[in-house]
Short mmCIF file of C-alpha atoms in Angstrom, two decimals:
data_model
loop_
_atom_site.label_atom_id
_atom_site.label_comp_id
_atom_site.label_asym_id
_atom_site.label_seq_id
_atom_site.Cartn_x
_atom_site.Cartn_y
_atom_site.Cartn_z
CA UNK A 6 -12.73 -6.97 -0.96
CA UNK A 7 -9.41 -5.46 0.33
CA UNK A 8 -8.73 -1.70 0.77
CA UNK A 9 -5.19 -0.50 1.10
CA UNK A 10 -4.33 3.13 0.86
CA UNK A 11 -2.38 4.08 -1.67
CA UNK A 12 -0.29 2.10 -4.20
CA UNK A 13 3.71 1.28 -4.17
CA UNK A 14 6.69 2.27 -6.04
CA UNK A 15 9.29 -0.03 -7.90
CA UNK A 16 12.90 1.41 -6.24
CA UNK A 17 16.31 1.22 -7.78
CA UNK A 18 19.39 2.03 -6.64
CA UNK A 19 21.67 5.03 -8.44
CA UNK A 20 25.24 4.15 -8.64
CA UNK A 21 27.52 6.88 -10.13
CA UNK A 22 30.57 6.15 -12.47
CA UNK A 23 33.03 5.65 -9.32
CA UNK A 24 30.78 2.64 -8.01
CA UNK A 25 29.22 5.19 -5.38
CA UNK A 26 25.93 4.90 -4.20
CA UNK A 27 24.10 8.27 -4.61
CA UNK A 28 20.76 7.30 -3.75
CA UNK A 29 19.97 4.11 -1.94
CA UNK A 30 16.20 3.84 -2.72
CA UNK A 31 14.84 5.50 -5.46
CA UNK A 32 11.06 5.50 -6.84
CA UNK A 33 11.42 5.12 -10.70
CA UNK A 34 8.12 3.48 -11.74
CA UNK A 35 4.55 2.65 -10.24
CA UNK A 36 4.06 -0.79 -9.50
CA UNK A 37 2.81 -3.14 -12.26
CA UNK A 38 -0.05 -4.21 -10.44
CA UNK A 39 -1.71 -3.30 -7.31
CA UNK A 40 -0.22 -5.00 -4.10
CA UNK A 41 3.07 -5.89 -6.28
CA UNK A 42 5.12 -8.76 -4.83
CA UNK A 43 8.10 -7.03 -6.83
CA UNK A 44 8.81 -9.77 -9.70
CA UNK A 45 10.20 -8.50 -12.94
CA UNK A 46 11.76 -5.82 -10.87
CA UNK A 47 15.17 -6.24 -12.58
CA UNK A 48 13.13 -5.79 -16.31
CA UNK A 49 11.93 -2.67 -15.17
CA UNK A 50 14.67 -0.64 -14.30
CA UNK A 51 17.20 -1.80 -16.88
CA UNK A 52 14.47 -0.09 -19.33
CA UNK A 53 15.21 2.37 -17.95
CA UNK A 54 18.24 4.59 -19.51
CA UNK A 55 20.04 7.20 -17.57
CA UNK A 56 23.14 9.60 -19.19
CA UNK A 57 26.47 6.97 -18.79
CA UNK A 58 27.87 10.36 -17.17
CA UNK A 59 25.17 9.89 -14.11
CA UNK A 60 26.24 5.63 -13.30
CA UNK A 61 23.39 3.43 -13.37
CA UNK A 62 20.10 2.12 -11.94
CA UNK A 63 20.01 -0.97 -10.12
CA UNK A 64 17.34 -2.63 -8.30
CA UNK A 65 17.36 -1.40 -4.65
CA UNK A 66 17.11 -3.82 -1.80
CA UNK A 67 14.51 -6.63 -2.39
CA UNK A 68 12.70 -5.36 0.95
CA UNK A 69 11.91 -1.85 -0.82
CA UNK A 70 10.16 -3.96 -3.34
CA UNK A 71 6.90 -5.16 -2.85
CA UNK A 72 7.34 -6.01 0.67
CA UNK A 73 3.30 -5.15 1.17
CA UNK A 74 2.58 -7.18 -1.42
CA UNK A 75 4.26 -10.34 0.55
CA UNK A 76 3.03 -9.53 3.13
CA UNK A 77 -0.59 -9.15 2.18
CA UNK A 78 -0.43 -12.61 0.85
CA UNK A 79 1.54 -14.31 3.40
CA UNK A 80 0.20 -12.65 6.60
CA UNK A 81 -3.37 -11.69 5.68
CA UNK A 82 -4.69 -13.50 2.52
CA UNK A 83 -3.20 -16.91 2.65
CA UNK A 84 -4.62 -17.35 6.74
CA UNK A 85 -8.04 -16.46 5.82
CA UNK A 86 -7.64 -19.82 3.54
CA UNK A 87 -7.63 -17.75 0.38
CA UNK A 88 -5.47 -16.79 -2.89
CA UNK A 89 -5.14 -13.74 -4.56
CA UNK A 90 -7.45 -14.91 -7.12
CA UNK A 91 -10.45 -15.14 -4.55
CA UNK A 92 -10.08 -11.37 -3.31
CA UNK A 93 -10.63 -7.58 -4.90
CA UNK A 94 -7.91 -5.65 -4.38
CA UNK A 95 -8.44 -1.85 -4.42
CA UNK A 96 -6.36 1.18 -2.81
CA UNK A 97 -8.11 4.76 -1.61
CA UNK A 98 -5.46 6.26 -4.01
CA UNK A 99 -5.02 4.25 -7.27
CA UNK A 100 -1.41 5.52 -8.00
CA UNK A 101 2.26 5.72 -6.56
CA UNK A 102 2.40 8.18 -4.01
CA UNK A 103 5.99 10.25 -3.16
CA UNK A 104 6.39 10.32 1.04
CA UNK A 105 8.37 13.17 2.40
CA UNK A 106 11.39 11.57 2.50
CA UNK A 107 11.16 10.73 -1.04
CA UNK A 108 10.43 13.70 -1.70
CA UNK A 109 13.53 15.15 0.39
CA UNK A 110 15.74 12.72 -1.57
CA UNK A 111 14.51 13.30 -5.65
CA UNK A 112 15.06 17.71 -4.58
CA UNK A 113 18.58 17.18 -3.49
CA UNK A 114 20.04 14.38 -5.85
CA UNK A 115 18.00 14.67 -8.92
CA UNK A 116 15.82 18.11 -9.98
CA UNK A 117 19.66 19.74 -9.68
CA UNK A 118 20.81 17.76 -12.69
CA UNK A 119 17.33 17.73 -14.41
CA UNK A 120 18.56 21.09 -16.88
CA UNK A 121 21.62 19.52 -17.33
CA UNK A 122 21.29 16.50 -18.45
CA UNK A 123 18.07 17.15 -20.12
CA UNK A 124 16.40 14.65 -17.86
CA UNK A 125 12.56 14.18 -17.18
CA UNK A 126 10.58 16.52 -14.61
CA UNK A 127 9.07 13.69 -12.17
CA UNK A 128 5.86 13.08 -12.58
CA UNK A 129 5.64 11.66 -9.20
CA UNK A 130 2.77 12.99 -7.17
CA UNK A 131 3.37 13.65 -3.34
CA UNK A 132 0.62 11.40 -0.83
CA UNK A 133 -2.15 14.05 -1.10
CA UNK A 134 -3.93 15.67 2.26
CA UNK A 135 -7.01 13.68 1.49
CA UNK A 136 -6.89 10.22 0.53
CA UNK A 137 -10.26 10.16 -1.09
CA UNK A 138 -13.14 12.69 -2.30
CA UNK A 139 -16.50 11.93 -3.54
CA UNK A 140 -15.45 10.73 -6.89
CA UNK A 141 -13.16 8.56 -5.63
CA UNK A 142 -15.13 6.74 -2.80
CA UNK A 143 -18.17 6.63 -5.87
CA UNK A 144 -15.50 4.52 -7.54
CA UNK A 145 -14.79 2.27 -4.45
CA UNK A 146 -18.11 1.66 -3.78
CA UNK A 147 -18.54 0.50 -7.43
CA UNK A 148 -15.65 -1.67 -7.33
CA UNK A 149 -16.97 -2.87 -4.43
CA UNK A 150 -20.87 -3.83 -5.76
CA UNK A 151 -18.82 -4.94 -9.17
CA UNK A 152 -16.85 -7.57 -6.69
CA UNK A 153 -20.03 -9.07 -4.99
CA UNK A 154 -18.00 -9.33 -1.96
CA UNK A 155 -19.59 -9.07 1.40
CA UNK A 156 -16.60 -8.99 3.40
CA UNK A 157 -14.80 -5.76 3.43
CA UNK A 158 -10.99 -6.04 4.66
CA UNK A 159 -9.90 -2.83 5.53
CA UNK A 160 -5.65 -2.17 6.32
CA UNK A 161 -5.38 0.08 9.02
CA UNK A 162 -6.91 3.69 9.93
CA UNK A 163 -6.80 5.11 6.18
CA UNK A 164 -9.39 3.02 5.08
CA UNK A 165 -11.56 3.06 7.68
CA UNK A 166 -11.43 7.23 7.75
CA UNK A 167 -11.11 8.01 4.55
CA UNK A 168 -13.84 5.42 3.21
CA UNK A 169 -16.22 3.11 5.92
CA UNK A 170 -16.41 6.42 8.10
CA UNK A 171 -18.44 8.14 5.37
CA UNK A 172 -20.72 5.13 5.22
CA UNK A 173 -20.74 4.19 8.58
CA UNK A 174 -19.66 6.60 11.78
CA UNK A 175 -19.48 3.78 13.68
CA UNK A 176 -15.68 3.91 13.95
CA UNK A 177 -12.55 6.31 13.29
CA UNK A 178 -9.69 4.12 13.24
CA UNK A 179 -8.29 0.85 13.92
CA UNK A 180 -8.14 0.75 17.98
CA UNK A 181 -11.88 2.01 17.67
CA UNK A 182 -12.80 -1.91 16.99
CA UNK A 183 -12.84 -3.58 20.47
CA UNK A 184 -11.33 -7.14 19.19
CA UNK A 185 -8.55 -6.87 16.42
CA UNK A 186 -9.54 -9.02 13.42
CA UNK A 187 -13.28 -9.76 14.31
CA UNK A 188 -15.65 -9.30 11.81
CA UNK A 189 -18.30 -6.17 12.61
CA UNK A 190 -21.06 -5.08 10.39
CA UNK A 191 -21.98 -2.09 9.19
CA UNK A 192 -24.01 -0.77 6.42
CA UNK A 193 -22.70 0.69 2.89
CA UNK A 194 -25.34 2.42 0.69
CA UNK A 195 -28.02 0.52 2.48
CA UNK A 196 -26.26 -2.89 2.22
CA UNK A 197 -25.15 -4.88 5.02
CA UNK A 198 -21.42 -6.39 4.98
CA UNK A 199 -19.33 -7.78 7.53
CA UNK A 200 -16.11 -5.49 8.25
CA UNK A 201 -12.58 -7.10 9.09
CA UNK A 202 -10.17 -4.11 10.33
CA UNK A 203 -6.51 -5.58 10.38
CA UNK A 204 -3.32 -3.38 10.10
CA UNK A 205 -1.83 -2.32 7.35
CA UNK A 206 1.25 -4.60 5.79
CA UNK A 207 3.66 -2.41 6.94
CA UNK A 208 2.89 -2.97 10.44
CA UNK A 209 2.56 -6.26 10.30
CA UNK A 210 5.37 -7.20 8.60
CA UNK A 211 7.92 -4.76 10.29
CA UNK A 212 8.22 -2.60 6.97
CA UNK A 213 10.43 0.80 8.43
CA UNK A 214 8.61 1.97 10.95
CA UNK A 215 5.97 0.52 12.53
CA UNK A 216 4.27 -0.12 15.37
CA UNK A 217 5.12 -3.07 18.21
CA UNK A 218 0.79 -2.92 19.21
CA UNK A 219 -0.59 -3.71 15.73
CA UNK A 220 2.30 -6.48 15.01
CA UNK A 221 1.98 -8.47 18.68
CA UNK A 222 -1.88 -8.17 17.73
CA UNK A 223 -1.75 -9.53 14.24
CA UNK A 224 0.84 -12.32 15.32
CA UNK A 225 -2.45 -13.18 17.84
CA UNK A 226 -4.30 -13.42 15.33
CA UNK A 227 -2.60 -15.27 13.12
CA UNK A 228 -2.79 -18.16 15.79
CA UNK A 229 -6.70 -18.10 16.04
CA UNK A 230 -7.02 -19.23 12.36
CA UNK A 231 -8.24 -16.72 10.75
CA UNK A 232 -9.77 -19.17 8.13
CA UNK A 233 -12.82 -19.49 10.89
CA UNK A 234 -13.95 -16.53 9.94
CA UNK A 235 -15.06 -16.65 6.79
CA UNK A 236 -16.40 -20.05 6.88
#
């Protein structure tokens, strides 16, 4: 069972009628399915109409497009000798979630034009101040029972604080775990599993900013063979 935090965006790029680029990296749809790789990005935005007057939306960069997803497979799934269809994916928040900069970037360039053009209002939540309540950690742990998993993958700090902590107040955050990518137990509604804290995809793929720590740590670990672990 896998726990991310909070679920990706498909991006496009707006181009206006003179060929310039008004926004690089645009959120324009949630992602198809959780952990998206990005495939059938081009589908999705070109159903996607905009006024001729405005340009056109093309698909941004392929690394704004599920570059987590990758990198889940590639740096965390496919080491532990397993495919997607062996593992539970979940997130703490089960939708797209706008950062700041996002945010920053959909105020200037697009609510101006919104009147207008007669455009949509964006629906887009912003990442809320608390990545889980009650009902939502209720639904985890039911995913979780539902998944008969006993190992619990958890990617990076969210996770652990905003879900295991309530369970278990063992540990905090990542760096509380004395050995990166060791299995720990702890117990979840009176059930024993075996815990596996590794960073989140974007740190261990270089996504934007990251941190140097987590990635020299997970390239470690990738040499151990991970794959040990779980057999």
């Amino acid at each position: 069972f896998i726990l991310g935090v909070y679920a990706s965006a498909v991006h496009a790029k707006w181009i206006n009628p003179d060929q310039k680029i008004v926004i690089q990296v645009l959120a324009v749809a949630s992602e198809p399915y959780i952990f998206w790789r990005g495939d059938g990005a081009d589908e999705i935005i070109s159903s996607i109409q905009i006024p001729a007057e405005l340009g056109k939306l093309v698909p941004a960069a392929p690394q704004f497009n599920g570059p987590s997803g990758i990198a889940l497979d590639e740096k965390i799934i496919q080491p532990l000798g397993l495919k997607r269809n062996d593992v539970w994916l979940s997130d703490l928040v089960p939708h797209s979630c706008m950062n700041p900069s996002q945010k920053k970037t959909i105020e200037k360039n697009y609510l101006p034009l919104v009147d207008e053009y007669h455009l949509p209002i964006p629906t887009f939540p912003t990442v809320p101040s608390r990545l889980s309540d009650e009902t939502r950690r209720n639904e985890i742990l039911s995913e979780l029972e539902e998944s008969q998993a006993n190992i619990l993958v958890l990617l990076g700090d969210k996770p652990i604080q905003w879900f295991l902590k309530f369970f278990d107040k063992t540990w905090n955050r990542l760096a509380d775990f004395p050995d990166y990518g060791a299995l720990y137990e702890a117990k979840i509604e009176g059930k024993n599993y075996q815990i596996l804290p590794v960073a989140h995809p974007r740190q261990i793929a270089r996504l934007g900013t990251s941190s140097k720590k987590w990635y020299d740590l997970h390239q470690n670990w990738l040499q151990q063979s991970p794959e040990k672990l779980i057999y």
